């Protein structure tokens, strides 16, 4: 990262009296409340979206054996899927998708008690998924969509023909745009009714996946923020959690790059 740029907001920063600080903080609080109300409104609009019934029989490889999409719900009515960028024969998963996944194990117990099952899905074969999951020390359930249309149908895997036809652009996040890999990040939501019918209710891509990145919400409270001042290299600082430099050296660590940089 560019340390000079990342520290620009902390060098010669304005220092005021406590009374002046409280006055300016109240102004910002009003804006924060506007954002909270807008977020609540958008959540209501999201829940009001129409649904699409799933007609295709998707199956996945799980450690317990072959599983249909309906079985991934594990008795609950709502299913959240993280589309994790780990393609066949990849050496390791995407660092940014791994950053997302680092938050799952702590959330899972709470989601389960709100009638939500969260599953991670990748196109890599199950053996490759399990090898990487063990390396990262994760406990959540992760299944393989290898050989199925699931990733393609939900807009997170692209064939060489699609990439060539679009001259480097693919249909992602509901429009044509450049994407540097054959896999992309996303989150999809499904609902299963009492009759067993499954519906696709929502998917989000690009920067929409930040909903899983609680670390970002905390960084946004700090003076230096995310240290992402160049949109072309957003998330360059993110590493697999077992590949970080010691914390004392973090601000001088070289950028490693990311396979799924933040995009609107």
mmCIF file of C-alpha atoms in Angstrom:
data_model
loop_
_atom_site.group_PDB
_atom_site.id
_atom_site.type_symbol
_atom_site.label_atom_id
_atom_site.label_comp_id
_atom_site.label_asym_id
_atom_site.label_seq_id
_atom_site.Cartn_x
_atom_site.Cartn_y
_atom_site.Cartn_z
ATOM 1 C CA UNK A 1 0.000 0.000 0.000
ATOM 2 C CA UNK A 2 1.024 3.612 -0.396
ATOM 3 C CA UNK A 3 1.778 4.517 3.228
ATOM 4 C CA UNK A 4 2.034 8.242 2.477
ATOM 5 C CA UNK A 5 -1.467 8.250 0.997
ATOM 6 C CA UNK A 6 -2.959 6.017 3.672
ATOM 7 C CA UNK A 7 -1.647 8.290 6.424
ATOM 8 C CA UNK A 8 -2.767 11.532 4.760
ATOM 9 C CA UNK A 9 -5.844 11.739 6.996
ATOM 10 C CA UNK A 10 -3.762 11.452 10.182
ATOM 11 C CA UNK A 11 -0.975 13.948 9.453
ATOM 12 C CA UNK A 12 -1.617 17.548 10.620
ATOM 13 C CA UNK A 13 -5.238 16.614 11.245
ATOM 14 C CA UNK A 14 -7.526 19.294 12.655
ATOM 15 C CA UNK A 15 -7.572 19.407 16.465
ATOM 16 C CA UNK A 16 -10.386 21.319 18.193
ATOM 17 C CA UNK A 17 -11.931 21.833 21.628
ATOM 18 C CA UNK A 18 -14.190 19.173 23.110
ATOM 19 C CA UNK A 19 -17.249 21.432 22.630
ATOM 20 C CA UNK A 20 -16.440 21.972 18.953
ATOM 21 C CA UNK A 21 -15.877 18.231 18.508
ATOM 22 C CA UNK A 22 -19.284 17.398 20.018
ATOM 23 C CA UNK A 23 -20.975 19.954 17.742
ATOM 24 C CA UNK A 24 -19.390 18.436 14.630
ATOM 25 C CA UNK A 25 -20.063 14.923 15.883
ATOM 26 C CA UNK A 26 -23.783 15.764 16.191
ATOM 27 C CA UNK A 27 -23.807 16.968 12.584
ATOM 28 C CA UNK A 28 -22.270 13.692 11.466
ATOM 29 C CA UNK A 29 -24.708 11.759 13.696
ATOM 30 C CA UNK A 30 -27.610 13.259 11.781
ATOM 31 C CA UNK A 31 -26.087 11.970 8.536
ATOM 32 C CA UNK A 32 -25.478 8.553 10.079
ATOM 33 C CA UNK A 33 -29.132 8.363 11.108
ATOM 34 C CA UNK A 34 -30.136 9.211 7.541
ATOM 35 C CA UNK A 35 -28.002 6.306 6.343
ATOM 36 C CA UNK A 36 -29.523 3.964 8.933
ATOM 37 C CA UNK A 37 -33.047 4.865 7.859
ATOM 38 C CA UNK A 38 -32.114 4.475 4.195
ATOM 39 C CA UNK A 39 -30.540 1.079 4.904
ATOM 40 C CA UNK A 40 -33.746 -0.025 6.675
ATOM 41 C CA UNK A 41 -35.844 1.188 3.748
ATOM 42 C CA UNK A 42 -33.687 -0.674 1.214
ATOM 43 C CA UNK A 43 -33.895 -3.829 3.351
ATOM 44 C CA UNK A 44 -37.693 -3.616 3.186
ATOM 45 C CA UNK A 45 -37.548 -3.133 -0.582
ATOM 46 C CA UNK A 46 -35.167 -6.098 -0.862
ATOM 47 C CA UNK A 47 -37.593 -8.335 1.039
ATOM 48 C CA UNK A 48 -40.410 -7.154 -1.239
ATOM 49 C CA UNK A 49 -38.644 -8.269 -4.438
ATOM 50 C CA UNK A 50 -40.503 -10.945 -6.421
ATOM 51 C CA UNK A 51 -39.089 -14.467 -6.342
ATOM 52 C CA UNK A 52 -38.082 -16.925 -9.050
ATOM 53 C CA UNK A 53 -38.938 -20.587 -8.580
ATOM 54 C CA UNK A 54 -35.975 -22.936 -8.978
ATOM 55 C CA UNK A 55 -36.899 -25.585 -11.537
ATOM 56 C CA UNK A 56 -33.455 -27.117 -12.154
ATOM 57 C CA UNK A 57 -32.246 -30.021 -10.011
ATOM 58 C CA UNK A 58 -28.887 -28.800 -8.715
ATOM 59 C CA UNK A 59 -26.704 -31.291 -6.863
ATOM 60 C CA UNK A 60 -23.468 -30.774 -4.951
ATOM 61 C CA UNK A 61 -20.610 -32.846 -3.582
ATOM 62 C CA UNK A 62 -20.440 -32.615 0.211
ATOM 63 C CA UNK A 63 -18.311 -34.503 2.734
ATOM 64 C CA UNK A 64 -21.463 -36.528 3.537
ATOM 65 C CA UNK A 65 -22.026 -37.413 -0.144
ATOM 66 C CA UNK A 66 -24.137 -36.000 -2.974
ATOM 67 C CA UNK A 67 -26.651 -33.409 -1.808
ATOM 68 C CA UNK A 68 -29.529 -31.723 -3.619
ATOM 69 C CA UNK A 69 -30.067 -27.992 -3.220
ATOM 70 C CA UNK A 70 -33.051 -28.704 -0.965
ATOM 71 C CA UNK A 71 -30.806 -30.678 1.402
ATOM 72 C CA UNK A 72 -28.433 -27.749 1.884
ATOM 73 C CA UNK A 73 -31.189 -25.991 3.883
ATOM 74 C CA UNK A 74 -30.792 -28.640 6.627
ATOM 75 C CA UNK A 75 -34.381 -28.293 7.804
ATOM 76 C CA UNK A 76 -34.478 -24.505 7.745
ATOM 77 C CA UNK A 77 -36.464 -22.378 5.321
ATOM 78 C CA UNK A 78 -33.799 -19.831 4.357
ATOM 79 C CA UNK A 79 -30.450 -20.502 2.700
ATOM 80 C CA UNK A 80 -27.562 -18.065 2.232
ATOM 81 C CA UNK A 81 -24.852 -19.093 -0.245
ATOM 82 C CA UNK A 82 -21.426 -17.508 -0.465
ATOM 83 C CA UNK A 83 -20.139 -18.013 -3.999
ATOM 84 C CA UNK A 84 -16.459 -18.516 -3.139
ATOM 85 C CA UNK A 85 -13.846 -18.043 -5.861
ATOM 86 C CA UNK A 86 -12.041 -21.379 -5.905
ATOM 87 C CA UNK A 87 -11.925 -22.920 -9.369
ATOM 88 C CA UNK A 88 -10.774 -26.380 -10.422
ATOM 89 C CA UNK A 89 -7.001 -26.816 -10.056
ATOM 90 C CA UNK A 90 -6.543 -23.467 -8.310
ATOM 91 C CA UNK A 91 -3.671 -23.550 -5.840
ATOM 92 C CA UNK A 92 -5.705 -21.678 -3.229
ATOM 93 C CA UNK A 93 -8.916 -19.714 -2.773
ATOM 94 C CA UNK A 94 -9.265 -16.027 -3.543
ATOM 95 C CA UNK A 95 -7.822 -13.889 -0.689
ATOM 96 C CA UNK A 96 -10.829 -11.557 -0.667
ATOM 97 C CA UNK A 97 -13.341 -14.426 -0.632
ATOM 98 C CA UNK A 98 -11.272 -15.899 2.196
ATOM 99 C CA UNK A 99 -11.541 -12.562 4.013
ATOM 100 C CA UNK A 100 -15.321 -12.885 3.680
ATOM 101 C CA UNK A 101 -15.280 -16.492 4.859
ATOM 102 C CA UNK A 102 -13.198 -15.630 7.929
ATOM 103 C CA UNK A 103 -16.369 -14.077 9.381
ATOM 104 C CA UNK A 104 -18.649 -17.115 8.923
ATOM 105 C CA UNK A 105 -17.875 -19.402 11.856
ATOM 106 C CA UNK A 106 -18.767 -16.725 14.396
ATOM 107 C CA UNK A 107 -22.023 -15.846 12.621
ATOM 108 C CA UNK A 108 -23.303 -19.350 11.967
ATOM 109 C CA UNK A 109 -24.815 -20.075 15.368
ATOM 110 C CA UNK A 110 -26.767 -16.806 15.268
ATOM 111 C CA UNK A 111 -27.997 -17.362 11.711
ATOM 112 C CA UNK A 112 -29.113 -20.898 12.537
ATOM 113 C CA UNK A 113 -31.308 -19.555 15.332
ATOM 114 C CA UNK A 114 -32.943 -17.162 12.869
ATOM 115 C CA UNK A 115 -34.003 -19.960 10.470
ATOM 116 C CA UNK A 116 -31.018 -19.360 8.163
ATOM 117 C CA UNK A 117 -28.467 -21.892 6.917
ATOM 118 C CA UNK A 118 -25.262 -20.502 5.411
ATOM 119 C CA UNK A 119 -23.319 -22.625 2.944
ATOM 120 C CA UNK A 120 -20.209 -21.893 0.907
ATOM 121 C CA UNK A 121 -20.164 -23.138 -2.688
ATOM 122 C CA UNK A 122 -17.224 -23.338 -5.098
ATOM 123 C CA UNK A 123 -16.657 -24.965 -8.468
ATOM 124 C CA UNK A 124 -13.452 -26.739 -7.402
ATOM 125 C CA UNK A 125 -13.746 -30.489 -6.717
ATOM 126 C CA UNK A 126 -14.491 -31.362 -3.108
ATOM 127 C CA UNK A 127 -10.993 -32.713 -2.378
ATOM 128 C CA UNK A 128 -9.455 -29.359 -3.364
ATOM 129 C CA UNK A 129 -12.008 -27.496 -1.249
ATOM 130 C CA UNK A 130 -11.340 -29.673 1.793
ATOM 131 C CA UNK A 131 -7.582 -29.271 1.455
ATOM 132 C CA UNK A 132 -7.882 -25.466 1.511
ATOM 133 C CA UNK A 133 -10.545 -25.456 4.256
ATOM 134 C CA UNK A 134 -8.267 -27.491 6.519
ATOM 135 C CA UNK A 135 -5.361 -25.152 5.829
ATOM 136 C CA UNK A 136 -7.477 -22.141 6.842
ATOM 137 C CA UNK A 137 -8.899 -23.837 9.941
ATOM 138 C CA UNK A 138 -12.533 -23.140 9.040
ATOM 139 C CA UNK A 139 -15.391 -25.235 10.424
ATOM 140 C CA UNK A 140 -18.314 -24.123 8.234
ATOM 141 C CA UNK A 141 -19.784 -26.461 5.613
ATOM 142 C CA UNK A 142 -18.474 -26.022 2.082
ATOM 143 C CA UNK A 143 -19.756 -27.930 -0.936
ATOM 144 C CA UNK A 144 -18.637 -28.345 -4.539
ATOM 145 C CA UNK A 145 -20.746 -27.437 -7.559
ATOM 146 C CA UNK A 146 -18.200 -29.108 -9.858
ATOM 147 C CA UNK A 147 -19.865 -30.435 -13.006
ATOM 148 C CA UNK A 148 -23.146 -28.571 -12.453
ATOM 149 C CA UNK A 149 -24.580 -25.363 -13.921
ATOM 150 C CA UNK A 150 -25.055 -23.741 -10.509
ATOM 151 C CA UNK A 151 -22.176 -21.244 -10.623
ATOM 152 C CA UNK A 152 -22.866 -20.289 -14.215
ATOM 153 C CA UNK A 153 -26.619 -19.915 -13.675
ATOM 154 C CA UNK A 154 -26.032 -17.569 -10.744
ATOM 155 C CA UNK A 155 -23.511 -15.419 -12.594
ATOM 156 C CA UNK A 156 -20.247 -16.252 -10.826
ATOM 157 C CA UNK A 157 -18.433 -18.515 -13.318
ATOM 158 C CA UNK A 158 -17.544 -17.669 -16.890
ATOM 159 C CA UNK A 159 -16.487 -19.983 -19.705
ATOM 160 C CA UNK A 160 -13.473 -19.170 -21.911
ATOM 161 C CA UNK A 161 -15.929 -18.734 -24.784
ATOM 162 C CA UNK A 162 -17.936 -16.134 -22.843
ATOM 163 C CA UNK A 163 -14.817 -14.187 -21.952
ATOM 164 C CA UNK A 164 -13.550 -14.304 -25.552
ATOM 165 C CA UNK A 165 -16.920 -13.334 -26.990
ATOM 166 C CA UNK A 166 -17.129 -10.332 -24.700
ATOM 167 C CA UNK A 167 -13.525 -9.306 -25.470
ATOM 168 C CA UNK A 168 -12.657 -9.544 -21.797
ATOM 169 C CA UNK A 169 -16.061 -8.451 -20.557
ATOM 170 C CA UNK A 170 -18.575 -10.839 -18.992
ATOM 171 C CA UNK A 171 -22.136 -10.536 -17.720
ATOM 172 C CA UNK A 172 -21.619 -9.895 -14.009
ATOM 173 C CA UNK A 173 -23.592 -7.906 -11.438
ATOM 174 C CA UNK A 174 -26.461 -7.492 -13.912
ATOM 175 C CA UNK A 175 -24.401 -5.921 -16.678
ATOM 176 C CA UNK A 176 -21.426 -6.388 -18.976
ATOM 177 C CA UNK A 177 -18.095 -5.469 -17.374
ATOM 178 C CA UNK A 178 -14.448 -6.532 -17.334
ATOM 179 C CA UNK A 179 -13.528 -9.260 -14.867
ATOM 180 C CA UNK A 180 -10.006 -10.672 -14.499
ATOM 181 C CA UNK A 181 -10.839 -14.289 -13.640
ATOM 182 C CA UNK A 182 -13.144 -17.137 -14.604
ATOM 183 C CA UNK A 183 -14.715 -17.083 -11.126
ATOM 184 C CA UNK A 184 -16.378 -14.158 -9.362
ATOM 185 C CA UNK A 185 -17.685 -13.445 -5.836
ATOM 186 C CA UNK A 186 -21.309 -13.225 -4.870
ATOM 187 C CA UNK A 187 -23.989 -14.036 -2.318
ATOM 188 C CA UNK A 188 -27.310 -15.683 -3.197
ATOM 189 C CA UNK A 189 -30.395 -16.218 -1.057
ATOM 190 C CA UNK A 190 -33.038 -18.942 -1.358
ATOM 191 C CA UNK A 191 -36.309 -19.778 0.386
ATOM 192 C CA UNK A 192 -37.978 -23.190 0.729
ATOM 193 C CA UNK A 193 -41.689 -23.289 1.491
ATOM 194 C CA UNK A 194 -43.575 -25.930 3.447
ATOM 195 C CA UNK A 195 -44.348 -27.826 0.226
ATOM 196 C CA UNK A 196 -40.632 -28.090 -0.569
ATOM 197 C CA UNK A 197 -40.599 -25.596 -3.449
ATOM 198 C CA UNK A 198 -37.385 -23.538 -3.617
ATOM 199 C CA UNK A 199 -37.237 -19.906 -4.705
ATOM 200 C CA UNK A 200 -34.339 -17.598 -5.565
ATOM 201 C CA UNK A 201 -35.053 -14.392 -3.653
ATOM 202 C CA UNK A 202 -31.886 -12.291 -3.975
ATOM 203 C CA UNK A 203 -28.291 -12.179 -5.199
ATOM 204 C CA UNK A 204 -25.654 -9.510 -4.733
ATOM 205 C CA UNK A 205 -22.250 -9.109 -6.352
ATOM 206 C CA UNK A 206 -19.346 -6.640 -6.555
ATOM 207 C CA UNK A 207 -19.227 -4.432 -3.484
ATOM 208 C CA UNK A 208 -22.525 -5.914 -2.373
ATOM 209 C CA UNK A 209 -20.581 -8.796 -0.834
ATOM 210 C CA UNK A 210 -19.160 -6.394 1.757
ATOM 211 C CA UNK A 211 -22.169 -7.331 3.913
ATOM 212 C CA UNK A 212 -20.077 -10.347 4.998
ATOM 213 C CA UNK A 213 -17.003 -8.274 5.844
ATOM 214 C CA UNK A 214 -17.594 -7.115 9.399
ATOM 215 C CA UNK A 215 -13.934 -6.116 9.624
ATOM 216 C CA UNK A 216 -14.644 -3.398 7.068
ATOM 217 C CA UNK A 217 -17.361 -1.877 9.264
ATOM 218 C CA UNK A 218 -14.875 -1.527 12.111
ATOM 219 C CA UNK A 219 -12.108 -0.165 9.864
ATOM 220 C CA UNK A 220 -14.536 2.462 8.582
ATOM 221 C CA UNK A 221 -14.685 3.852 12.135
ATOM 222 C CA UNK A 222 -10.928 4.440 12.311
ATOM 223 C CA UNK A 223 -8.947 7.504 11.161
ATOM 224 C CA UNK A 224 -7.059 5.594 8.456
ATOM 225 C CA UNK A 225 -10.086 3.616 7.343
ATOM 226 C CA UNK A 226 -9.477 0.762 4.915
ATOM 227 C CA UNK A 227 -6.219 2.109 3.432
ATOM 228 C CA UNK A 228 -7.816 1.737 0.004
ATOM 229 C CA UNK A 229 -7.288 5.040 -1.756
ATOM 230 C CA UNK A 230 -6.711 3.690 -5.266
ATOM 231 C CA UNK A 231 -9.864 2.048 -6.698
ATOM 232 C CA UNK A 232 -7.715 0.087 -9.149
ATOM 233 C CA UNK A 233 -5.991 -1.659 -6.243
ATOM 234 C CA UNK A 234 -8.745 -1.875 -3.640
ATOM 235 C CA UNK A 235 -8.263 -4.763 -1.218
ATOM 236 C CA UNK A 236 -4.572 -5.062 -2.103
ATOM 237 C CA UNK A 237 -3.843 -5.201 1.618
ATOM 238 C CA UNK A 238 -6.012 -8.288 2.194
ATOM 239 C CA UNK A 239 -4.119 -11.544 2.774
ATOM 240 C CA UNK A 240 -5.112 -15.069 3.642
ATOM 241 C CA UNK A 241 -5.112 -14.930 7.431
ATOM 242 C CA UNK A 242 -2.130 -17.306 7.565
ATOM 243 C CA UNK A 243 -0.086 -15.154 5.173
ATOM 244 C CA UNK A 244 0.013 -11.798 6.982
ATOM 245 C CA UNK A 245 3.279 -10.251 8.040
ATOM 246 C CA UNK A 246 3.661 -9.721 11.802
ATOM 247 C CA UNK A 247 1.306 -6.953 12.906
ATOM 248 C CA UNK A 248 4.122 -4.559 13.801
ATOM 249 C CA UNK A 249 5.325 -4.690 10.184
ATOM 250 C CA UNK A 250 1.922 -4.602 8.511
ATOM 251 C CA UNK A 251 2.087 -0.995 7.339
ATOM 252 C CA UNK A 252 5.277 -1.660 5.358
ATOM 253 C CA UNK A 253 4.198 -4.991 3.871
ATOM 254 C CA UNK A 254 4.172 -5.054 0.055
ATOM 255 C CA UNK A 255 0.853 -5.229 -1.757
ATOM 256 C CA UNK A 256 -0.136 -8.739 -2.775
ATOM 257 C CA UNK A 257 -3.067 -7.960 -5.045
ATOM 258 C CA UNK A 258 -6.527 -9.494 -5.006
ATOM 259 C CA UNK A 259 -8.465 -11.584 -7.453
ATOM 260 C CA UNK A 260 -11.774 -9.895 -6.659
ATOM 261 C CA UNK A 261 -11.097 -6.206 -6.095
ATOM 262 C CA UNK A 262 -13.933 -4.020 -4.857
ATOM 263 C CA UNK A 263 -16.256 -2.946 -7.654
ATOM 264 C CA UNK A 264 -19.530 -1.063 -7.468
#
